[in-house]
mmCIF file of C-alpha atoms in Angstrom:
data_model
loop_
_atom_site.group_PDB
_atom_site.id
_atom_site.type_symbol
_atom_site.label_atom_id
_atom_site.label_comp_id
_atom_site.label_asym_id
_atom_site.label_seq_id
_atom_site.Cartn_x
_atom_site.Cartn_y
_atom_site.Cartn_z
ATOM 1 C CA TYR A 1 0.035 -0.018 0.008
ATOM 2 C CA SER A 2 2.965 2.269 0.474
ATOM 3 C CA GLN A 3 3.280 2.253 -3.381
ATOM 4 C CA LEU A 4 -0.184 3.780 -3.605
ATOM 5 C CA LYS A 5 0.455 6.289 -0.746
ATOM 6 C CA ALA A 6 3.648 7.496 -2.465
ATOM 7 C CA TYR A 7 2.087 7.849 -5.942
ATOM 8 C CA HIS A 8 4.045 10.183 -8.178
ATOM 9 C CA PRO A 9 2.768 9.724 -11.645
ATOM 10 C CA PRO A 10 4.867 10.524 -14.712
ATOM 11 C CA CYS A 11 3.559 13.858 -15.920
ATOM 12 C CA VAL A 12 4.233 16.102 -18.896
ATOM 13 C CA THR A 13 7.411 18.129 -18.921
ATOM 14 C CA ARG A 14 7.004 21.480 -20.524
ATOM 15 C CA MET A 15 9.693 23.813 -22.123
ATOM 16 C CA TYR A 16 9.013 27.510 -22.213
ATOM 17 C CA SER A 17 10.703 30.328 -24.020
ATOM 18 C CA LYS A 18 12.253 33.247 -22.179
ATOM 19 C CA ASP A 19 9.072 35.180 -22.690
ATOM 20 C CA GLY A 20 6.837 32.445 -21.227
ATOM 21 C CA LYS A 21 5.534 30.839 -24.421
ATOM 22 C CA LEU A 22 5.226 27.058 -24.542
ATOM 23 C CA ILE A 23 7.826 25.602 -26.874
ATOM 24 C CA GLU A 24 7.448 21.875 -26.408
ATOM 25 C CA GLU A 25 5.960 19.182 -24.234
ATOM 26 C CA TYR A 26 7.649 15.795 -23.511
ATOM 27 C CA SER A 27 5.991 12.807 -21.898
ATOM 28 C CA ARG A 28 5.633 9.079 -22.043
ATOM 29 C CA GLN A 29 2.104 9.372 -20.731
ATOM 30 C CA ASN A 30 0.138 12.581 -21.302
ATOM 31 C CA ARG A 31 -0.946 13.246 -17.753
ATOM 32 C CA ILE A 32 -1.581 16.317 -15.604
ATOM 33 C CA PHE A 33 -2.031 15.447 -11.936
ATOM 34 C CA VAL A 34 -4.963 17.191 -10.170
ATOM 35 C CA PRO A 35 -5.511 16.723 -6.412
ATOM 36 C CA ILE A 36 -8.988 15.457 -5.560
ATOM 37 C CA GLU A 37 -9.795 18.733 -3.677
ATOM 38 C CA ASN A 38 -9.268 20.596 -7.036
ATOM 39 C CA MET A 39 -11.412 18.199 -9.017
ATOM 40 C CA PRO A 40 -14.789 19.596 -10.013
ATOM 41 C CA LYS A 41 -17.760 18.035 -8.238
ATOM 42 C CA SER A 42 -19.416 17.353 -11.623
ATOM 43 C CA VAL A 43 -16.423 15.295 -12.753
ATOM 44 C CA ILE A 44 -16.415 13.241 -9.521
ATOM 45 C CA GLU A 45 -20.121 12.644 -9.630
ATOM 46 C CA ALA A 46 -20.019 11.727 -13.337
ATOM 47 C CA PHE A 47 -17.312 9.070 -12.825
ATOM 48 C CA ILE A 48 -19.005 7.639 -9.725
ATOM 49 C CA SER A 49 -22.327 7.470 -11.655
ATOM 50 C CA ALA A 50 -20.733 5.733 -14.650
ATOM 51 C CA GLU A 51 -18.274 3.418 -12.941
ATOM 52 C CA ASP A 52 -19.395 2.666 -9.346
ATOM 53 C CA LYS A 53 -22.718 4.022 -8.114
ATOM 54 C CA ASN A 54 -22.290 2.683 -4.604
ATOM 55 C CA TYR A 55 -18.669 3.934 -4.309
ATOM 56 C CA TYR A 56 -19.019 5.615 -0.934
ATOM 57 C CA ASN A 57 -21.144 2.788 0.518
ATOM 58 C CA HIS A 58 -19.000 -0.346 0.095
ATOM 59 C CA PRO A 59 -15.648 -1.540 1.462
ATOM 60 C CA GLY A 60 -13.855 -1.739 -1.871
ATOM 61 C CA ILE A 61 -15.964 -4.513 -3.311
ATOM 62 C CA ASP A 62 -19.710 -4.291 -4.120
ATOM 63 C CA ILE A 63 -21.378 -7.632 -3.509
ATOM 64 C CA SER A 64 -24.578 -6.518 -5.278
ATOM 65 C CA SER A 65 -22.639 -5.599 -8.433
ATOM 66 C CA ILE A 66 -20.800 -8.920 -8.317
ATOM 67 C CA ILE A 67 -24.095 -10.843 -8.043
ATOM 68 C CA ARG A 68 -25.622 -8.764 -10.887
ATOM 69 C CA ALA A 69 -22.555 -9.409 -13.086
ATOM 70 C CA ALA A 70 -22.571 -13.150 -12.279
ATOM 71 C CA ILE A 71 -26.228 -13.455 -13.248
ATOM 72 C CA SER A 72 -25.700 -11.425 -16.424
ATOM 73 C CA ASN A 73 -22.659 -13.459 -17.318
ATOM 74 C CA VAL A 74 -24.618 -16.750 -17.470
ATOM 75 C CA THR A 75 -26.423 -15.272 -20.481
ATOM 76 C CA HIS A 76 -23.258 -13.864 -21.893
ATOM 77 C CA ILE A 77 -21.520 -17.182 -21.710
ATOM 78 C CA ILE A 78 -24.446 -18.966 -23.391
ATOM 79 C CA ARG A 79 -24.422 -16.355 -26.185
ATOM 80 C CA ARG A 80 -20.601 -16.386 -26.370
ATOM 81 C CA ARG A 81 -20.341 -12.751 -25.490
ATOM 82 C CA ARG A 82 -17.694 -10.981 -23.415
ATOM 83 C CA VAL A 83 -18.417 -11.344 -19.706
ATOM 84 C CA GLU A 84 -18.926 -8.395 -17.389
ATOM 85 C CA GLY A 85 -16.607 -7.616 -14.471
ATOM 86 C CA GLY A 86 -18.696 -5.781 -11.863
ATOM 87 C CA SER A 87 -15.508 -4.083 -10.649
ATOM 88 C CA THR A 88 -15.600 -1.105 -8.346
ATOM 89 C CA ILE A 89 -13.376 2.020 -8.746
ATOM 90 C CA THR A 90 -11.192 0.565 -5.939
ATOM 91 C CA GLN A 91 -10.811 -2.754 -7.825
ATOM 92 C CA GLN A 92 -9.808 -0.853 -10.920
ATOM 93 C CA VAL A 93 -7.197 1.054 -8.931
ATOM 94 C CA VAL A 94 -5.861 -2.276 -7.618
ATOM 95 C CA LYS A 95 -5.753 -3.784 -11.116
ATOM 96 C CA ASN A 96 -4.092 -0.717 -12.663
ATOM 97 C CA PHE A 97 -1.410 -0.213 -9.980
ATOM 98 C CA LEU A 98 -0.800 -3.609 -8.335
ATOM 99 C CA LEU A 99 -1.970 -6.418 -10.642
ATOM 100 C CA ASN A 100 -2.330 -6.962 -14.358
ATOM 101 C CA SER A 101 -5.255 -7.108 -16.786
ATOM 102 C CA GLU A 102 -5.280 -10.900 -16.981
ATOM 103 C CA ARG A 103 -8.881 -12.179 -17.070
ATOM 104 C CA SER A 104 -8.895 -14.932 -14.484
ATOM 105 C CA LEU A 105 -10.779 -15.928 -11.327
ATOM 106 C CA ASP A 106 -7.475 -15.976 -9.464
ATOM 107 C CA ARG A 107 -6.755 -12.349 -10.322
ATOM 108 C CA LYS A 108 -10.327 -11.289 -9.460
ATOM 109 C CA ILE A 109 -10.012 -12.944 -6.015
ATOM 110 C CA LYS A 110 -6.667 -11.139 -5.373
ATOM 111 C CA GLU A 111 -8.215 -7.932 -6.636
ATOM 112 C CA ALA A 112 -11.194 -8.230 -4.218
ATOM 113 C CA ILE A 113 -8.915 -8.957 -1.229
ATOM 114 C CA LEU A 114 -6.549 -6.093 -2.002
ATOM 115 C CA SER A 115 -9.470 -3.711 -2.650
ATOM 116 C CA TYR A 116 -10.895 -4.437 0.804
ATOM 117 C CA MET A 117 -7.489 -4.016 2.388
ATOM 118 C CA ILE A 118 -6.820 -0.752 0.629
ATOM 119 C CA THR A 119 -10.071 0.772 1.863
ATOM 120 C CA GLN A 120 -8.740 0.080 5.384
ATOM 121 C CA THR A 121 -5.541 2.137 4.583
ATOM 122 C CA LEU A 122 -6.611 4.877 2.159
ATOM 123 C CA THR A 123 -9.686 7.193 2.354
ATOM 124 C CA LYS A 124 -12.250 6.987 -0.459
ATOM 125 C CA ASN A 125 -11.035 10.333 -1.700
ATOM 126 C CA GLU A 126 -7.462 9.176 -1.873
ATOM 127 C CA ILE A 127 -8.547 6.148 -3.897
ATOM 128 C CA LEU A 128 -10.647 8.310 -6.173
ATOM 129 C CA GLU A 129 -7.751 10.725 -6.721
ATOM 130 C CA LEU A 130 -5.618 7.826 -7.858
ATOM 131 C CA TYR A 131 -8.317 6.620 -10.188
ATOM 132 C CA LEU A 132 -9.088 9.971 -11.756
ATOM 133 C CA ASN A 133 -5.370 10.729 -12.352
ATOM 134 C CA GLN A 134 -4.298 7.233 -13.644
ATOM 135 C CA THR A 135 -7.129 5.988 -15.861
ATOM 136 C CA TYR A 136 -6.513 5.847 -19.571
ATOM 137 C CA LEU A 137 -9.195 7.910 -21.416
ATOM 138 C CA GLY A 138 -8.101 7.525 -24.988
ATOM 139 C CA LYS A 139 -6.210 9.661 -27.511
ATOM 140 C CA GLY A 140 -3.029 9.222 -25.460
ATOM 141 C CA SER A 141 -4.502 10.911 -22.386
ATOM 142 C CA TYR A 142 -4.103 9.516 -18.796
ATOM 143 C CA GLY A 143 -6.287 11.084 -16.218
ATOM 144 C CA VAL A 144 -9.169 13.535 -16.384
ATOM 145 C CA ALA A 145 -7.095 16.744 -16.649
ATOM 146 C CA ALA A 146 -5.165 15.552 -19.720
ATOM 147 C CA ALA A 147 -8.358 14.146 -21.310
ATOM 148 C CA SER A 148 -10.230 17.528 -20.799
ATOM 149 C CA LEU A 149 -7.474 19.226 -22.777
ATOM 150 C CA VAL A 150 -7.305 16.545 -25.473
ATOM 151 C CA TYR A 151 -11.071 16.280 -26.080
ATOM 152 C CA PHE A 152 -12.261 19.830 -25.277
ATOM 153 C CA ASN A 153 -9.144 22.034 -25.116
ATOM 154 C CA LYS A 154 -10.267 23.067 -21.643
ATOM 155 C CA SER A 155 -8.905 22.952 -18.164
ATOM 156 C CA VAL A 156 -10.669 20.310 -15.994
ATOM 157 C CA ASP A 157 -12.295 23.101 -13.875
ATOM 158 C CA GLU A 158 -13.938 24.534 -17.055
ATOM 159 C CA LEU A 159 -15.770 21.299 -18.008
ATOM 160 C CA THR A 160 -19.516 21.371 -18.347
ATOM 161 C CA LEU A 161 -21.645 18.655 -16.885
ATOM 162 C CA ASN A 162 -22.104 17.092 -20.374
ATOM 163 C CA GLU A 163 -18.321 17.135 -20.936
ATOM 164 C CA SER A 164 -17.676 15.528 -17.547
ATOM 165 C CA ALA A 165 -20.260 12.823 -18.391
ATOM 166 C CA LEU A 166 -18.568 12.120 -21.769
ATOM 167 C CA LEU A 167 -15.198 11.671 -20.089
ATOM 168 C CA ALA A 168 -16.748 9.389 -17.508
ATOM 169 C CA ALA A 169 -18.053 7.201 -20.276
ATOM 170 C CA LEU A 170 -14.587 6.587 -21.667
ATOM 171 C CA PRO A 171 -12.834 4.213 -19.193
ATOM 172 C CA LYS A 172 -14.924 1.222 -20.204
ATOM 173 C CA ALA A 173 -13.535 1.325 -23.795
ATOM 174 C CA PRO A 174 -11.891 4.650 -24.785
ATOM 175 C CA SER A 175 -11.658 3.831 -28.522
ATOM 176 C CA ARG A 176 -15.221 2.455 -28.779
ATOM 177 C CA PHE A 177 -16.670 5.508 -26.999
ATOM 178 C CA ASN A 178 -14.470 8.142 -28.608
ATOM 179 C CA PRO A 179 -17.049 10.839 -29.579
ATOM 180 C CA GLU A 180 -15.075 11.851 -32.669
ATOM 181 C CA LYS A 181 -15.380 8.318 -34.163
ATOM 182 C CA ASN A 182 -18.448 6.886 -32.487
ATOM 183 C CA TYR A 183 -20.657 9.844 -31.480
ATOM 184 C CA LYS A 184 -23.896 7.858 -31.113
ATOM 185 C CA ARG A 185 -22.159 5.053 -29.076
ATOM 186 C CA ALA A 186 -20.589 7.735 -26.755
ATOM 187 C CA LEU A 187 -23.895 9.517 -26.373
ATOM 188 C CA ALA A 188 -25.700 6.250 -25.508
ATOM 189 C CA ARG A 189 -23.055 5.312 -22.902
#
């Protein structure tokens, strides 16, 4: 958990001219870190609504979401469709920082255990801060602040409710829900 507590993400390095004009940006991952207290309420609410409606009411794992996903997956397996995960924001943080994206029962069990343990160490806001700054949102952008610039050419604090909702739709499948390529699909999500 110390790895999560000491999170220092790779961010963009900017070079400016003597008169203060931006000359160049360098980065491996296009990310601008924004502390949770500076994140607009509309962004936080949009992501919680899209990704984990019970976020503030569960201990890292949401049993009702797991049961819903399990029931739904019976149908998906019969129809040979991709199965649902039922992951919480906390589980996604664990997967992104501590585990891998392997689709196995073993990884899901580890993810659930670590998610519960992390909620005993970090606050919900600390976990959400990690999620909002680490998540890949398409077009080379990691985190909400970089994505708001890439998609809307706006600072995260300038986003409208609709723009916040659009960004919150992206983590599930950034290329499938990219509004420039799949507007109707993004709008439906």
